[in-house]
Amino acid sequence: MISRPLFRPLCLVALLGVSRLWGDAVVTINEIHYNPLVSQDAEWIELHNQMAVNVDISGWSLADGITYKIPANTVIPGGGYRLIAKMPAHASLAGIPGVLGPFTGNLSNSGETIDLLNPSGRLMDRLTYSDSGDWPVAADGAGASLAKRKPGLAAANPANWRASLNPGGSPAA
């Protein structure tokens, strides 16, 4: 039997290990439009602040599949969303306030990994999506985005994702 003093540090180490593998989940990747019907210029990634307080994401970045460094003074309100687009002025994003971008590269239509990193390079969230297997096929070029079924669900599990119910997705909503 493990004594109490030894058990507590082991739990802490286990929790820290999970944080390193899965990110800190303060702000998460919530929806992506990786294969829009209109053009690659309409690609975007939606971030969601899971906290009830404002979170400053200045200096955070997206890496791997695409690259983008979030500018200074960028805050996501408590429970709010922020969009980062390939082309922020694209007609499909008209009327959405505060769209950031442009990001460099293109979201792969067949799937890839996208990392959300804080300014010190710490992994905050990671999405590895695909257009095959258990991933929703309607998000692959049929006009729908890839959206979490419910904010806060783990990004790694394809069962936590669905094709958006609205054509073009639900950016920043």
GROMACS .gro file of C-alpha atoms in nm:
model
  173
    1MET     CA    1   0.000   0.000   0.000
    2ILE     CA    2   0.127   0.349  -0.085
    3SER     CA    3   0.159   0.588   0.207
    4ARG     CA    4  -0.017   0.926   0.186
    5PRO     CA    5   0.299   1.143   0.163
    6LEU     CA    6   0.427   0.941  -0.135
    7PHE     CA    7   0.084   0.920  -0.302
    8ARG     CA    8   0.033   1.298  -0.329
    9PRO     CA    9   0.355   1.370  -0.522
   10LEU     CA   10   0.281   1.079  -0.757
   11CYS     CA   11  -0.062   1.225  -0.832
   12LEU     CA   12   0.096   1.563  -0.901
   13VAL     CA   13   0.351   1.408  -1.137
   14ALA     CA   14   0.073   1.219  -1.319
   15LEU     CA   15  -0.129   1.538  -1.358
   16LEU     CA   16   0.169   1.733  -1.486
   17GLY     CA   17   0.239   1.460  -1.739
   18VAL     CA   18  -0.115   1.481  -1.873
   19SER     CA   19  -0.084   1.860  -1.900
   20ARG     CA   20   0.230   1.824  -2.112
   21LEU     CA   21   0.065   1.577  -2.348
   22TRP     CA   22  -0.273   1.744  -2.386
   23GLY     CA   23  -0.207   2.112  -2.321
   24ASP     CA   24  -0.333   2.342  -2.052
   25ALA     CA   25  -0.684   2.389  -2.199
   26VAL     CA   26  -0.740   2.749  -2.086
   27VAL     CA   27  -0.797   2.849  -2.448
   28THR     CA   28  -0.868   2.568  -2.693
   29ILE     CA   29  -0.913   2.507  -3.064
   30ASN     CA   30  -1.291   2.484  -3.098
   31GLU     CA   31  -1.370   2.486  -3.471
   32ILE     CA   32  -1.175   2.486  -3.798
   33HIS     CA   33  -1.274   2.537  -4.158
   34TYR     CA   34  -0.999   2.336  -4.325
   35ASN     CA   35  -1.161   2.259  -4.662
   36PRO     CA   36  -1.412   2.533  -4.745
   37LEU     CA   37  -1.636   2.501  -5.046
   38VAL     CA   38  -1.538   2.842  -5.190
   39SER     CA   39  -1.156   2.860  -5.171
   40GLN     CA   40  -0.854   2.809  -4.944
   41ASP     CA   41  -0.869   3.182  -4.869
   42ALA     CA   42  -1.181   3.111  -4.660
   43GLU     CA   43  -0.993   2.885  -4.414
   44TRP     CA   44  -1.003   2.974  -4.044
   45ILE     CA   45  -0.947   2.846  -3.691
   46GLU     CA   46  -1.166   2.942  -3.397
   47LEU     CA   47  -1.022   2.963  -3.045
   48HIS     CA   48  -1.245   2.941  -2.736
   49ASN     CA   49  -1.172   3.085  -2.391
   50GLN     CA   50  -1.304   2.826  -2.146
   51MET     CA   51  -1.255   3.055  -1.848
   52ALA     CA   52  -1.512   3.297  -1.705
   53VAL     CA   53  -1.249   3.573  -1.708
   54ASN     CA   54  -1.075   3.750  -1.996
   55VAL     CA   55  -0.756   3.580  -2.118
   56ASP     CA   56  -0.475   3.775  -2.284
   57ILE     CA   57  -0.334   3.562  -2.567
   58SER     CA   58  -0.081   3.820  -2.689
   59GLY     CA   59   0.227   3.645  -2.826
   60TRP     CA   60   0.061   3.303  -2.846
   61SER     CA   61   0.103   3.122  -3.177
   62LEU     CA   62  -0.031   2.854  -3.405
   63ALA     CA   63   0.227   2.607  -3.531
   64ASP     CA   64   0.280   2.291  -3.733
   65GLY     CA   65   0.022   2.291  -4.015
   66ILE     CA   66   0.008   2.670  -4.033
   67THR     CA   67   0.197   2.950  -3.861
   68TYR     CA   68   0.068   3.265  -3.698
   69LYS     CA   69   0.180   3.477  -3.404
   70ILE     CA   70  -0.103   3.651  -3.220
   71PRO     CA   71  -0.044   4.028  -3.192
   72ALA     CA   72  -0.008   4.232  -2.873
   73ASN     CA   73  -0.320   4.340  -2.684
   74THR     CA   74  -0.527   4.043  -2.803
   75VAL     CA   75  -0.778   3.935  -2.541
   76ILE     CA   76  -1.052   3.673  -2.560
   77PRO     CA   77  -1.339   3.766  -2.327
   78GLY     CA   78  -1.451   3.514  -2.067
   79GLY     CA   79  -1.640   3.236  -2.247
   80GLY     CA   80  -1.570   3.408  -2.580
   81TYR     CA   81  -1.422   3.320  -2.916
   82ARG     CA   82  -1.151   3.458  -3.148
   83LEU     CA   83  -1.110   3.376  -3.514
   84ILE     CA   84  -0.776   3.348  -3.695
   85ALA     CA   85  -0.820   3.339  -4.073
   86LYS     CA   86  -0.614   3.274  -4.384
   87MET     CA   87  -0.767   3.593  -4.526
   88PRO     CA   88  -0.939   3.798  -4.250
   89ALA     CA   89  -1.121   4.019  -4.504
   90HIS     CA   90  -1.273   3.724  -4.691
   91ALA     CA   91  -1.641   3.783  -4.780
   92SER     CA   92  -1.747   3.471  -4.585
   93LEU     CA   93  -1.625   3.641  -4.263
   94ALA     CA   94  -1.799   3.976  -4.321
   95GLY     CA   95  -1.957   4.112  -4.004
   96ILE     CA   96  -1.743   3.907  -3.765
   97PRO     CA   97  -1.553   4.147  -3.538
   98GLY     CA   98  -1.186   4.110  -3.448
   99VAL     CA   99  -1.084   3.846  -3.701
  100LEU     CA  100  -0.705   3.798  -3.680
  101GLY     CA  101  -0.466   3.693  -3.954
  102PRO     CA  102  -0.354   3.621  -4.210
  103PHE     CA  103  -0.188   3.295  -4.112
  104THR     CA  104   0.090   3.147  -4.324
  105GLY     CA  105   0.035   2.819  -4.507
  106ASN     CA  106  -0.285   2.629  -4.570
  107LEU     CA  107  -0.483   2.387  -4.357
  108SER     CA  108  -0.437   2.045  -4.512
  109ASN     CA  109  -0.750   1.902  -4.671
  110SER     CA  110  -0.642   1.550  -4.573
  111GLY     CA  111  -0.560   1.628  -4.209
  112GLU     CA  112  -0.267   1.745  -4.000
  113THR     CA  113  -0.165   1.868  -3.654
  114ILE     CA  114  -0.221   2.223  -3.532
  115ASP     CA  115  -0.058   2.336  -3.208
  116LEU     CA  116  -0.161   2.634  -2.997
  117LEU     CA  117   0.143   2.758  -2.801
  118ASN     CA  118   0.183   3.027  -2.537
  119PRO     CA  119   0.468   3.285  -2.569
  120SER     CA  120   0.718   3.054  -2.395
  121GLY     CA  121   0.637   2.769  -2.636
  122ARG     CA  122   0.427   2.570  -2.390
  123LEU     CA  123   0.160   2.357  -2.555
  124MET     CA  124  -0.185   2.494  -2.471
  125ASP     CA  125  -0.388   2.277  -2.711
  126ARG     CA  126  -0.330   2.039  -3.000
  127LEU     CA  127  -0.564   1.920  -3.272
  128THR     CA  128  -0.468   1.636  -3.505
  129TYR     CA  129  -0.758   1.604  -3.747
  130SER     CA  130  -0.816   1.388  -4.054
  131ASP     CA  131  -1.061   1.345  -4.341
  132SER     CA  132  -1.083   0.969  -4.287
  133GLY     CA  133  -1.143   0.715  -4.015
  134ASP     CA  134  -1.376   0.837  -3.740
  135TRP     CA  135  -1.353   1.204  -3.843
  136PRO     CA  136  -1.670   1.364  -3.989
  137VAL     CA  137  -1.652   1.346  -4.368
  138ALA     CA  138  -1.900   1.633  -4.428
  139ALA     CA  139  -1.632   1.879  -4.305
  140ASP     CA  140  -1.410   1.778  -4.597
  141GLY     CA  141  -1.506   2.013  -4.880
  142ALA     CA  142  -1.886   1.994  -4.855
  143GLY     CA  143  -1.914   2.344  -4.705
  144ALA     CA  144  -1.923   2.248  -4.336
  145SER     CA  145  -1.653   2.322  -4.082
  146LEU     CA  146  -1.515   2.080  -3.822
  147ALA     CA  147  -1.663   2.182  -3.485
  148LYS     CA  148  -1.648   2.044  -3.133
  149ARG     CA  149  -1.976   1.890  -3.025
  150LYS     CA  150  -1.943   2.086  -2.701
  151PRO     CA  151  -1.676   2.339  -2.597
  152GLY     CA  152  -1.434   2.191  -2.348
  153LEU     CA  153  -1.425   1.841  -2.494
  154ALA     CA  154  -1.081   1.696  -2.565
  155ALA     CA  155  -0.950   1.772  -2.914
  156ALA     CA  156  -0.778   1.435  -2.957
  157ASN     CA  157  -1.094   1.225  -2.977
  158PRO     CA  158  -1.271   1.228  -3.319
  159ALA     CA  159  -1.601   1.145  -3.141
  160ASN     CA  160  -1.587   1.493  -2.982
  161TRP     CA  161  -1.611   1.658  -3.326
  162ARG     CA  162  -1.888   1.693  -3.585
  163ALA     CA  163  -1.945   1.866  -3.914
  164SER     CA  164  -2.099   2.207  -3.844
  165LEU     CA  165  -2.475   2.231  -3.875
  166ASN     CA  166  -2.448   2.555  -4.074
  167PRO     CA  167  -2.287   2.584  -4.418
  168GLY     CA  168  -1.961   2.772  -4.367
  169GLY     CA  169  -1.959   2.683  -3.998
  170SER     CA  170  -2.034   2.908  -3.705
  171PRO     CA  171  -1.723   3.129  -3.681
  172ALA     CA  172  -1.695   3.324  -3.353
  173ALA     CA  173  -2.028   3.190  -3.225
   0.00000   0.00000   0.00000
